[in-house]
mmCIF file of N, CA, C and O in Angstrom:
data_model
loop_
_atom_site.group_PDB
_atom_site.id
_atom_site.type_symbol
_atom_site.label_atom_id
_atom_site.label_comp_id
_atom_site.label_asym_id
_atom_site.label_seq_id
_atom_site.Cartn_x
_atom_site.Cartn_y
_atom_site.Cartn_z
ATOM 1 N N UNK B 809 -38.883 -24.280 -20.003
ATOM 2 C CA UNK B 809 -39.289 -25.140 -20.843
ATOM 3 C C UNK B 809 -40.428 -24.297 -21.260
ATOM 4 O O UNK B 809 -40.899 -24.092 -22.573
ATOM 5 N N UNK B 810 -41.156 -23.142 -20.513
ATOM 6 C CA UNK B 810 -41.916 -22.232 -20.978
ATOM 7 C C UNK B 810 -41.502 -21.592 -22.567
ATOM 8 O O UNK B 810 -42.355 -20.903 -23.024
ATOM 9 N N UNK B 811 -39.940 -21.232 -22.018
ATOM 10 C CA UNK B 811 -39.668 -20.008 -22.998
ATOM 11 C C UNK B 811 -39.353 -20.850 -24.413
ATOM 12 O O UNK B 811 -39.658 -20.352 -25.664
ATOM 13 N N UNK B 812 -39.147 -21.991 -24.377
ATOM 14 C CA UNK B 812 -39.279 -23.258 -25.765
ATOM 15 C C UNK B 812 -40.489 -22.946 -26.076
ATOM 16 O O UNK B 812 -40.870 -23.262 -27.536
ATOM 17 N N UNK B 813 -41.646 -23.550 -25.349
ATOM 18 C CA UNK B 813 -43.020 -23.521 -25.815
ATOM 19 C C UNK B 813 -43.347 -22.285 -26.649
ATOM 20 O O UNK B 813 -43.962 -22.278 -27.533
ATOM 21 N N UNK B 814 -42.968 -21.081 -25.824
ATOM 22 C CA UNK B 814 -43.483 -19.613 -26.590
ATOM 23 C C UNK B 814 -42.696 -19.583 -28.076
ATOM 24 O O UNK B 814 -43.045 -19.007 -28.924
ATOM 25 N N UNK B 815 -41.279 -20.110 -27.925
ATOM 26 C CA UNK B 815 -40.543 -19.911 -28.808
ATOM 27 C C UNK B 815 -41.087 -20.576 -30.428
ATOM 28 O O UNK B 815 -41.225 -20.633 -31.517
ATOM 29 N N UNK B 816 -41.590 -21.914 -29.983
ATOM 30 C CA UNK B 816 -42.450 -23.096 -30.784
ATOM 31 C C UNK B 816 -43.661 -22.238 -31.451
ATOM 32 O O UNK B 816 -43.577 -22.178 -32.560
ATOM 33 N N UNK B 817 -44.291 -21.767 -30.403
ATOM 34 C CA UNK B 817 -45.455 -21.000 -31.194
ATOM 35 C C UNK B 817 -45.445 -20.133 -31.964
ATOM 36 O O UNK B 817 -45.911 -19.562 -32.808
ATOM 37 N N UNK B 818 -44.084 -19.347 -31.703
ATOM 38 C CA UNK B 818 -43.651 -18.056 -32.386
ATOM 39 C C UNK B 818 -43.213 -18.267 -33.975
ATOM 40 O O UNK B 818 -43.941 -17.824 -34.779
ATOM 41 N N UNK B 819 -42.751 -19.783 -33.917
ATOM 42 C CA UNK B 819 -42.147 -20.156 -35.031
ATOM 43 C C UNK B 819 -43.232 -20.764 -36.190
ATOM 44 O O UNK B 819 -42.789 -20.920 -37.258
ATOM 45 N N UNK B 820 -44.286 -20.909 -35.188
ATOM 46 C CA UNK B 820 -45.687 -21.719 -36.239
ATOM 47 C C UNK B 820 -46.702 -20.785 -36.295
ATOM 48 O O UNK B 820 -47.936 -21.044 -36.278
ATOM 49 N N UNK B 821 -46.943 -19.223 -36.296
ATOM 50 C CA UNK B 821 -47.853 -18.149 -36.265
ATOM 51 C C UNK B 821 -48.327 -18.532 -37.790
ATOM 52 O O UNK B 821 -47.793 -18.745 -38.692
ATOM 53 N N UNK B 822 -49.791 -18.850 -37.834
ATOM 54 C CA UNK B 822 -50.321 -18.281 -38.948
ATOM 55 C C UNK B 822 -50.922 -20.186 -39.384
ATOM 56 O O UNK B 822 -51.318 -20.317 -39.988
ATOM 57 N N UNK B 823 -50.329 -20.941 -38.692
ATOM 58 C CA UNK B 823 -50.640 -22.321 -38.820
ATOM 59 C C UNK B 823 -51.965 -22.469 -37.849
ATOM 60 O O UNK B 823 -52.323 -21.775 -37.086
ATOM 61 N N UNK B 824 -52.697 -23.932 -37.899
ATOM 62 C CA UNK B 824 -54.009 -24.140 -37.853
ATOM 63 C C UNK B 824 -53.476 -24.503 -36.270
ATOM 64 O O UNK B 824 -52.548 -24.799 -35.582
ATOM 65 N N UNK B 825 -54.531 -24.060 -35.190
ATOM 66 C CA UNK B 825 -54.009 -24.156 -33.953
ATOM 67 C C UNK B 825 -54.077 -25.439 -33.839
ATOM 68 O O UNK B 825 -53.400 -25.906 -32.931
ATOM 69 N N UNK B 826 -54.611 -26.278 -34.232
ATOM 70 C CA UNK B 826 -54.542 -27.946 -33.696
ATOM 71 C C UNK B 826 -52.858 -28.183 -33.920
ATOM 72 O O UNK B 826 -52.420 -29.423 -33.424
ATOM 73 N N UNK B 827 -52.643 -28.058 -34.974
ATOM 74 C CA UNK B 827 -51.424 -28.377 -35.662
ATOM 75 C C UNK B 827 -50.316 -28.048 -34.553
ATOM 76 O O UNK B 827 -49.399 -28.489 -34.166
ATOM 77 N N UNK B 828 -50.425 -26.507 -34.176
ATOM 78 C CA UNK B 828 -49.530 -25.890 -33.245
ATOM 79 C C UNK B 828 -49.525 -26.764 -31.833
ATOM 80 O O UNK B 828 -48.568 -27.322 -31.515
ATOM 81 N N UNK B 829 -50.714 -27.263 -31.763
ATOM 82 C CA UNK B 829 -51.331 -27.880 -30.088
ATOM 83 C C UNK B 829 -50.198 -29.057 -30.191
ATOM 84 O O UNK B 829 -49.908 -29.851 -29.525
ATOM 85 N N UNK B 830 -50.460 -29.881 -31.119
ATOM 86 C CA UNK B 830 -49.840 -31.420 -31.278
ATOM 87 C C UNK B 830 -48.287 -30.770 -31.285
ATOM 88 O O UNK B 830 -47.655 -31.870 -30.653
ATOM 89 N N UNK B 831 -47.840 -30.073 -32.161
ATOM 90 C CA UNK B 831 -46.279 -29.984 -31.860
ATOM 91 C C UNK B 831 -45.659 -29.716 -30.763
ATOM 92 O O UNK B 831 -44.692 -30.211 -30.146
ATOM 93 N N UNK B 832 -46.472 -28.663 -29.993
ATOM 94 C CA UNK B 832 -46.045 -28.410 -28.537
ATOM 95 C C UNK B 832 -46.353 -29.244 -27.632
ATOM 96 O O UNK B 832 -45.289 -29.674 -27.123
ATOM 97 N N UNK B 833 -47.482 -30.094 -27.665
ATOM 98 C CA UNK B 833 -47.493 -31.260 -27.148
ATOM 99 C C UNK B 833 -46.414 -32.279 -27.233
ATOM 100 O O UNK B 833 -46.062 -32.602 -26.013
ATOM 101 N N UNK B 834 -46.131 -32.609 -28.203
ATOM 102 C CA UNK B 834 -45.261 -33.642 -28.393
ATOM 103 C C UNK B 834 -43.992 -32.957 -28.178
ATOM 104 O O UNK B 834 -43.348 -34.013 -27.162
ATOM 105 N N UNK B 835 -43.543 -31.752 -28.269
ATOM 106 C CA UNK B 835 -41.983 -31.723 -27.460
ATOM 107 C C UNK B 835 -42.223 -31.213 -26.265
ATOM 108 O O UNK B 835 -41.176 -31.733 -25.401
ATOM 109 N N UNK B 836 -43.290 -31.234 -25.368
ATOM 110 C CA UNK B 836 -43.519 -30.976 -24.027
ATOM 111 C C UNK B 836 -43.215 -32.542 -23.570
ATOM 112 O O UNK B 836 -42.522 -33.246 -22.418
ATOM 113 N N UNK B 837 -44.285 -33.289 -24.254
ATOM 114 C CA UNK B 837 -44.054 -34.969 -23.858
ATOM 115 C C UNK B 837 -42.885 -35.572 -23.704
ATOM 116 O O UNK B 837 -42.736 -36.272 -23.179
ATOM 117 N N UNK B 838 -42.218 -35.069 -25.080
ATOM 118 C CA UNK B 838 -40.834 -35.858 -25.079
ATOM 119 C C UNK B 838 -39.790 -35.535 -24.042
ATOM 120 O O UNK B 838 -38.942 -36.138 -23.329
ATOM 121 N N UNK B 839 -40.103 -33.942 -23.667
ATOM 122 C CA UNK B 839 -38.951 -33.520 -22.584
ATOM 123 C C UNK B 839 -39.397 -34.002 -21.184
ATOM 124 O O UNK B 839 -38.589 -34.515 -20.464
ATOM 125 N N UNK B 840 -40.635 -34.244 -20.813
ATOM 126 C CA UNK B 840 -40.881 -34.647 -19.631
ATOM 127 C C UNK B 840 -40.761 -36.363 -19.632
ATOM 128 O O UNK B 840 -40.277 -36.773 -18.570
ATOM 129 N N UNK B 841 -40.831 -37.398 -20.627
ATOM 130 C CA UNK B 841 -40.477 -38.334 -20.504
ATOM 131 C C UNK B 841 -39.026 -38.698 -20.563
ATOM 132 O O UNK B 841 -38.185 -39.426 -19.821
ATOM 133 N N UNK B 842 -37.911 -37.809 -20.999
ATOM 134 C CA UNK B 842 -36.955 -38.282 -20.700
ATOM 135 C C UNK B 842 -36.184 -37.501 -19.349
ATOM 136 O O UNK B 842 -35.518 -38.241 -18.846
ATOM 137 N N UNK B 843 -36.998 -36.434 -18.932
ATOM 138 C CA UNK B 843 -36.797 -36.113 -17.472
ATOM 139 C C UNK B 843 -37.056 -37.075 -16.420
ATOM 140 O O UNK B 843 -36.683 -37.458 -15.459
ATOM 141 N N UNK B 844 -38.121 -38.125 -16.639
ATOM 142 C CA UNK B 844 -38.575 -39.575 -15.562
ATOM 143 C C UNK B 844 -38.436 -40.560 -16.915
ATOM 144 O O UNK B 844 -39.187 -41.350 -17.075
ATOM 145 N N UNK B 845 -37.455 -40.835 -17.019
ATOM 146 C CA UNK B 845 -37.093 -42.354 -17.815
ATOM 147 C C UNK B 845 -37.085 -43.584 -17.074
ATOM 148 O O UNK B 845 -37.704 -44.567 -17.955
ATOM 149 N N UNK B 846 -37.652 -43.559 -15.979
ATOM 150 C CA UNK B 846 -37.924 -45.037 -14.950
ATOM 151 C C UNK B 846 -39.300 -44.939 -15.054
ATOM 152 O O UNK B 846 -39.926 -45.956 -14.489
ATOM 153 N N UNK B 847 -40.342 -43.726 -15.524
ATOM 154 C CA UNK B 847 -41.786 -44.054 -15.385
ATOM 155 C C UNK B 847 -42.233 -44.734 -16.687
ATOM 156 O O UNK B 847 -41.767 -44.423 -18.098
ATOM 157 N N UNK B 848 -42.851 -46.080 -16.822
ATOM 158 C CA UNK B 848 -43.440 -46.970 -17.990
ATOM 159 C C UNK B 848 -44.485 -45.753 -18.566
ATOM 160 O O UNK B 848 -45.049 -45.040 -18.056
ATOM 161 N N UNK B 849 -44.582 -46.529 -19.923
ATOM 162 C CA UNK B 849 -45.706 -45.839 -20.897
ATOM 163 C C UNK B 849 -47.545 -46.261 -19.705
ATOM 164 O O UNK B 849 -47.928 -45.157 -20.187
ATOM 165 N N UNK B 850 -47.093 -47.302 -19.474
ATOM 166 C CA UNK B 850 -48.342 -47.696 -18.753
ATOM 167 C C UNK B 850 -48.603 -46.729 -17.475
ATOM 168 O O UNK B 850 -50.104 -46.163 -17.248
ATOM 169 N N UNK B 851 -47.808 -46.280 -16.459
ATOM 170 C CA UNK B 851 -47.588 -45.163 -15.660
ATOM 171 C C UNK B 851 -48.276 -43.598 -16.311
ATOM 172 O O UNK B 851 -48.892 -43.346 -15.500
ATOM 173 N N UNK B 852 -47.373 -43.490 -17.234
ATOM 174 C CA UNK B 852 -48.000 -42.558 -18.080
ATOM 175 C C UNK B 852 -49.405 -42.334 -18.645
ATOM 176 O O UNK B 852 -50.141 -41.517 -18.085
ATOM 177 N N UNK B 853 -49.963 -43.543 -18.816
ATOM 178 C CA UNK B 853 -51.504 -43.506 -19.186
ATOM 179 C C UNK B 853 -52.405 -43.504 -17.988
ATOM 180 O O UNK B 853 -53.006 -42.718 -17.748
ATOM 181 N N UNK B 854 -51.822 -43.956 -16.905
ATOM 182 C CA UNK B 854 -52.654 -43.794 -15.664
ATOM 183 C C UNK B 854 -52.494 -42.256 -15.314
ATOM 184 O O UNK B 854 -53.723 -41.747 -14.742
ATOM 185 N N UNK B 855 -51.535 -41.674 -15.156
ATOM 186 C CA UNK B 855 -51.236 -40.678 -14.907
ATOM 187 C C UNK B 855 -52.429 -40.032 -15.627
ATOM 188 O O UNK B 855 -53.301 -38.825 -15.447
ATOM 189 N N UNK B 856 -51.994 -39.558 -17.142
ATOM 190 C CA UNK B 856 -53.261 -39.069 -18.205
ATOM 191 C C UNK B 856 -54.617 -39.175 -17.476
ATOM 192 O O UNK B 856 -55.152 -38.273 -17.638
ATOM 193 N N UNK B 857 -55.153 -40.470 -17.065
ATOM 194 C CA UNK B 857 -56.397 -40.912 -16.786
ATOM 195 C C UNK B 857 -56.703 -40.428 -15.406
ATOM 196 O O UNK B 857 -57.882 -39.313 -15.555
ATOM 197 N N UNK B 858 -55.928 -40.220 -14.579
ATOM 198 C CA UNK B 858 -56.295 -39.127 -12.810
ATOM 199 C C UNK B 858 -56.092 -37.874 -13.392
ATOM 200 O O UNK B 858 -56.638 -36.890 -12.181
ATOM 201 N N UNK B 859 -55.485 -37.267 -14.479
ATOM 202 C CA UNK B 859 -55.282 -35.758 -14.604
ATOM 203 C C UNK B 859 -56.420 -35.394 -15.000
ATOM 204 O O UNK B 859 -56.893 -34.194 -14.599
ATOM 205 N N UNK B 860 -57.313 -36.324 -16.067
ATOM 206 C CA UNK B 860 -58.730 -36.064 -16.697
ATOM 207 C C UNK B 860 -59.554 -36.063 -15.421
ATOM 208 O O UNK B 860 -60.743 -35.420 -15.353
ATOM 209 N N UNK B 861 -59.385 -37.233 -14.377
ATOM 210 C CA UNK B 861 -60.527 -37.755 -13.552
ATOM 211 C C UNK B 861 -59.922 -37.717 -11.988
ATOM 212 O O UNK B 861 -59.828 -38.550 -11.512
ATOM 213 N N UNK B 862 -60.026 -36.338 -11.846
ATOM 214 C CA UNK B 862 -58.790 -36.228 -10.511
ATOM 215 C C UNK B 862 -59.510 -36.980 -9.394
ATOM 216 O O UNK B 862 -58.769 -37.216 -8.099
ATOM 217 N N UNK B 863 -61.014 -37.236 -9.076
ATOM 218 C CA UNK B 863 -61.624 -37.950 -7.988
ATOM 219 C C UNK B 863 -61.563 -39.432 -8.249
ATOM 220 O O UNK B 863 -62.354 -40.284 -7.298
ATOM 221 N N UNK B 864 -61.151 -40.128 -9.245
ATOM 222 C CA UNK B 864 -61.090 -41.563 -9.878
ATOM 223 C C UNK B 864 -60.427 -42.303 -8.505
ATOM 224 O O UNK B 864 -59.365 -42.015 -8.108
ATOM 225 N N UNK B 865 -60.585 -43.393 -8.321
ATOM 226 C CA UNK B 865 -59.848 -44.437 -7.747
ATOM 227 C C UNK B 865 -59.230 -45.232 -8.430
ATOM 228 O O UNK B 865 -59.404 -45.109 -9.635
ATOM 229 N N UNK B 866 -58.260 -45.966 -7.714
ATOM 230 C CA UNK B 866 -57.513 -46.916 -8.407
ATOM 231 C C UNK B 866 -58.448 -47.747 -8.915
ATOM 232 O O UNK B 866 -58.153 -48.359 -10.207
ATOM 233 N N UNK B 867 -59.515 -48.370 -8.575
ATOM 234 C CA UNK B 867 -60.419 -49.471 -9.101
ATOM 235 C C UNK B 867 -60.792 -48.720 -10.541
ATOM 236 O O UNK B 867 -60.959 -49.372 -11.746
ATOM 237 N N UNK B 868 -61.524 -47.420 -10.619
ATOM 238 C CA UNK B 868 -62.011 -46.921 -11.872
ATOM 239 C C UNK B 868 -60.943 -46.763 -12.783
ATOM 240 O O UNK B 868 -61.238 -46.899 -13.761
ATOM 241 N N UNK B 869 -59.616 -46.242 -12.225
ATOM 242 C CA UNK B 869 -58.903 -46.353 -13.420
ATOM 243 C C UNK B 869 -58.265 -47.577 -13.858
ATOM 244 O O UNK B 869 -58.570 -47.755 -14.944
ATOM 245 N N UNK B 870 -58.342 -48.404 -12.948
ATOM 246 C CA UNK B 870 -58.030 -49.791 -13.577
ATOM 247 C C UNK B 870 -58.918 -50.723 -14.871
ATOM 248 O O UNK B 870 -58.664 -51.047 -15.705
ATOM 249 N N UNK B 871 -60.384 -50.203 -14.223
ATOM 250 C CA UNK B 871 -61.579 -50.692 -15.231
ATOM 251 C C UNK B 871 -61.383 -49.756 -16.425
ATOM 252 O O UNK B 871 -61.228 -50.404 -17.550
ATOM 253 N N UNK B 872 -61.005 -48.885 -16.275
ATOM 254 C CA UNK B 872 -61.194 -47.559 -17.578
ATOM 255 C C UNK B 872 -60.065 -48.008 -18.639
ATOM 256 O O UNK B 872 -59.786 -48.064 -19.645
ATOM 257 N N UNK B 873 -58.491 -48.105 -17.934
ATOM 258 C CA UNK B 873 -57.554 -48.708 -18.826
ATOM 259 C C UNK B 873 -57.311 -50.261 -19.136
ATOM 260 O O UNK B 873 -56.054 -50.242 -19.963
ATOM 261 N N UNK B 874 -57.974 -50.775 -18.481
ATOM 262 C CA UNK B 874 -57.895 -52.357 -18.697
ATOM 263 C C UNK B 874 -56.623 -53.353 -18.194
ATOM 264 O O UNK B 874 -55.838 -53.930 -18.542
ATOM 265 N N UNK B 875 -56.223 -52.415 -16.888
ATOM 266 C CA UNK B 875 -55.148 -52.823 -15.907
ATOM 267 C C UNK B 875 -56.254 -53.567 -14.642
ATOM 268 O O UNK B 875 -56.843 -53.200 -14.233
ATOM 269 N N UNK B 876 -55.105 -54.153 -14.295
ATOM 270 C CA UNK B 876 -55.557 -54.843 -12.857
ATOM 271 C C UNK B 876 -55.461 -53.611 -11.849
ATOM 272 O O UNK B 876 -54.750 -52.809 -11.996
ATOM 273 N N UNK B 877 -56.279 -53.661 -10.834
ATOM 274 C CA UNK B 877 -55.995 -52.583 -9.510
ATOM 275 C C UNK B 877 -54.778 -52.726 -9.151
ATOM 276 O O UNK B 877 -54.084 -51.793 -8.531
ATOM 277 N N UNK B 878 -54.118 -53.796 -9.153
ATOM 278 C CA UNK B 878 -52.445 -54.059 -8.467
ATOM 279 C C UNK B 878 -51.536 -52.826 -9.440
ATOM 280 O O UNK B 878 -50.633 -52.691 -8.242
ATOM 281 N N UNK B 879 -51.790 -53.404 -10.584
ATOM 282 C CA UNK B 879 -50.477 -52.429 -11.694
ATOM 283 C C UNK B 879 -51.032 -51.152 -11.204
ATOM 284 O O UNK B 879 -50.235 -50.304 -11.501
ATOM 285 N N UNK B 880 -52.453 -50.793 -11.559
ATOM 286 C CA UNK B 880 -52.687 -49.134 -10.820
ATOM 287 C C UNK B 880 -51.736 -48.370 -10.039
ATOM 288 O O UNK B 880 -51.493 -47.660 -9.898
ATOM 289 N N UNK B 881 -52.272 -49.252 -8.719
ATOM 290 C CA UNK B 881 -51.484 -48.996 -7.619
ATOM 291 C C UNK B 881 -50.056 -49.114 -7.667
ATOM 292 O O UNK B 881 -49.344 -48.157 -7.091
ATOM 293 N N UNK B 882 -49.599 -49.920 -8.520
ATOM 294 C CA UNK B 882 -48.188 -49.632 -8.610
ATOM 295 C C UNK B 882 -47.120 -48.733 -9.364
ATOM 296 O O UNK B 882 -46.495 -47.920 -8.705
ATOM 297 N N UNK B 883 -48.254 -47.997 -10.212
ATOM 298 C CA UNK B 883 -47.874 -47.223 -11.255
ATOM 299 C C UNK B 883 -48.344 -46.154 -10.377
ATOM 300 O O UNK B 883 -47.248 -45.201 -10.489
ATOM 301 N N UNK B 884 -49.218 -45.668 -9.601
ATOM 302 C CA UNK B 884 -49.795 -44.745 -8.722
ATOM 303 C C UNK B 884 -48.085 -44.613 -7.971
ATOM 304 O O UNK B 884 -47.920 -43.527 -7.424
ATOM 305 N N UNK B 885 -47.699 -45.535 -6.838
ATOM 306 C CA UNK B 885 -46.473 -45.317 -6.303
ATOM 307 C C UNK B 885 -45.698 -44.643 -6.991
ATOM 308 O O UNK B 885 -44.834 -43.888 -6.287
ATOM 309 N N UNK B 886 -45.231 -45.118 -8.482
ATOM 310 C CA UNK B 886 -44.036 -44.838 -8.961
ATOM 311 C C UNK B 886 -44.357 -43.434 -9.258
ATOM 312 O O UNK B 886 -42.945 -42.516 -8.749
ATOM 313 N N UNK B 887 -45.437 -43.112 -9.652
ATOM 314 C CA UNK B 887 -45.426 -41.881 -10.028
ATOM 315 C C UNK B 887 -45.327 -40.767 -8.671
ATOM 316 O O UNK B 887 -45.265 -39.597 -8.598
ATOM 317 N N UNK B 888 -46.025 -41.143 -7.652
ATOM 318 C CA UNK B 888 -45.923 -40.458 -6.178
ATOM 319 C C UNK B 888 -44.403 -40.186 -6.194
ATOM 320 O O UNK B 888 -43.845 -39.295 -5.265
ATOM 321 N N UNK B 889 -43.422 -41.209 -6.033
ATOM 322 C CA UNK B 889 -42.366 -41.340 -5.757
ATOM 323 C C UNK B 889 -41.381 -40.683 -6.445
ATOM 324 O O UNK B 889 -40.219 -39.793 -5.977
ATOM 325 N N UNK B 890 -41.492 -40.140 -7.370
ATOM 326 C CA UNK B 890 -41.127 -39.563 -8.551
ATOM 327 C C UNK B 890 -41.704 -37.991 -8.326
ATOM 328 O O UNK B 890 -40.729 -37.116 -8.830
ATOM 329 N N UNK B 891 -42.435 -37.943 -7.524
ATOM 330 C CA UNK B 891 -43.088 -36.375 -7.263
ATOM 331 C C UNK B 891 -43.846 -35.906 -8.580
ATOM 332 O O UNK B 891 -44.351 -34.312 -8.611
ATOM 333 N N UNK B 892 -44.531 -36.744 -9.431
ATOM 334 C CA UNK B 892 -45.415 -36.188 -10.552
ATOM 335 C C UNK B 892 -46.909 -36.300 -10.132
ATOM 336 O O UNK B 892 -47.613 -35.661 -10.595
ATOM 337 N N UNK B 893 -47.358 -37.274 -9.135
ATOM 338 C CA UNK B 893 -48.387 -37.477 -8.594
ATOM 339 C C UNK B 893 -48.739 -37.122 -7.039
ATOM 340 O O UNK B 893 -47.870 -37.317 -6.334
ATOM 341 N N UNK B 894 -49.781 -36.438 -6.441
ATOM 342 C CA UNK B 894 -49.901 -36.547 -5.289
ATOM 343 C C UNK B 894 -51.414 -36.619 -5.101
ATOM 344 O O UNK B 894 -52.177 -36.175 -5.951
ATOM 345 N N UNK B 895 -51.948 -36.691 -3.754
ATOM 346 C CA UNK B 895 -53.068 -36.790 -3.375
ATOM 347 C C UNK B 895 -53.416 -35.844 -2.127
ATOM 348 O O UNK B 895 -52.698 -35.765 -1.469
ATOM 349 N N UNK B 896 -54.615 -35.227 -2.667
ATOM 350 C CA UNK B 896 -55.021 -33.690 -1.659
ATOM 351 C C UNK B 896 -56.286 -34.300 -1.052
ATOM 352 O O UNK B 896 -57.238 -34.293 -1.785
ATOM 353 N N UNK B 897 -55.987 -34.308 -0.216
ATOM 354 C CA UNK B 897 -57.354 -34.505 1.027
ATOM 355 C C UNK B 897 -57.515 -36.431 1.107
ATOM 356 O O UNK B 897 -56.295 -37.053 1.212
ATOM 357 N N UNK B 898 -58.432 -36.933 1.721
ATOM 358 C CA UNK B 898 -58.661 -38.020 2.201
ATOM 359 C C UNK B 898 -58.952 -38.910 1.117
ATOM 360 O O UNK B 898 -58.807 -38.522 -0.398
ATOM 361 N N UNK B 899 -58.521 -40.203 1.396
ATOM 362 C CA UNK B 899 -58.660 -41.398 0.050
ATOM 363 C C UNK B 899 -59.757 -41.399 -0.336
ATOM 364 O O UNK B 899 -60.115 -41.748 -1.446
ATOM 365 N N UNK B 900 -60.757 -40.713 0.401
ATOM 366 C CA UNK B 900 -62.641 -40.957 -0.173
ATOM 367 C C UNK B 900 -62.878 -39.827 -0.657
ATOM 368 O O UNK B 900 -63.464 -39.853 -1.597
ATOM 369 N N UNK B 901 -62.753 -39.082 -0.111
ATOM 370 C CA UNK B 901 -63.219 -37.293 -0.759
ATOM 371 C C UNK B 901 -61.760 -36.472 -1.424
ATOM 372 O O UNK B 901 -61.785 -35.457 -2.306
ATOM 373 N N UNK B 902 -60.605 -36.806 -1.778
ATOM 374 C CA UNK B 902 -59.464 -36.233 -1.895
ATOM 375 C C UNK B 902 -59.602 -35.898 -3.430
ATOM 376 O O UNK B 902 -60.341 -36.925 -4.155
ATOM 377 N N UNK B 903 -58.569 -35.524 -3.781
ATOM 378 C CA UNK B 903 -58.260 -35.558 -5.483
ATOM 379 C C UNK B 903 -56.807 -36.010 -5.859
ATOM 380 O O UNK B 903 -55.986 -35.443 -5.058
ATOM 381 N N UNK B 904 -56.907 -36.053 -7.023
ATOM 382 C CA UNK B 904 -55.442 -36.427 -7.604
ATOM 383 C C UNK B 904 -54.964 -34.806 -7.827
ATOM 384 O O UNK B 904 -55.494 -34.308 -8.414
ATOM 385 N N UNK B 905 -53.618 -34.552 -7.622
ATOM 386 C CA UNK B 905 -52.951 -33.073 -8.295
ATOM 387 C C UNK B 905 -51.680 -33.875 -9.195
ATOM 388 O O UNK B 905 -50.680 -34.634 -8.361
ATOM 389 N N UNK B 906 -51.680 -33.402 -9.820
ATOM 390 C CA UNK B 906 -50.552 -33.639 -11.184
ATOM 391 C C UNK B 906 -49.449 -32.490 -11.026
ATOM 392 O O UNK B 906 -50.038 -31.576 -11.333
ATOM 393 N N UNK B 907 -48.374 -32.581 -10.508
ATOM 394 C CA UNK B 907 -47.535 -31.583 -10.695
ATOM 395 C C UNK B 907 -46.135 -32.245 -11.024
ATOM 396 O O UNK B 907 -45.325 -32.703 -10.100
ATOM 397 N N UNK B 908 -45.431 -31.911 -12.026
ATOM 398 C CA UNK B 908 -44.020 -32.589 -12.290
ATOM 399 C C UNK B 908 -43.108 -31.560 -11.618
ATOM 400 O O UNK B 908 -43.418 -30.024 -11.733
ATOM 401 N N UNK B 909 -42.147 -32.261 -11.127
ATOM 402 C CA UNK B 909 -41.167 -31.431 -10.121
ATOM 403 C C UNK B 909 -40.212 -31.000 -11.220
ATOM 404 O O UNK B 909 -40.100 -31.318 -12.436
#
């Protein structure tokens, strides 16, 4: 996948950095979503939130995303079972770790 990203960057040399970033992001985003078809769009939103807020709780994610806590916990369980999300440390002091398998 990294070689494809490098090739995309080479093909778009001279373009504005933000344009290149958007194109690469979209390409990676599509490949990741294709690899995990059982993960819903809502779960990806939870993942994005937890990737940016690694110390957040399910309650905090639910409030920020406008979802119920139960739904956020369900999405977290889906992401964990897919090997996309894990928790390092305790529930109280730990952090979320995003790692695509």
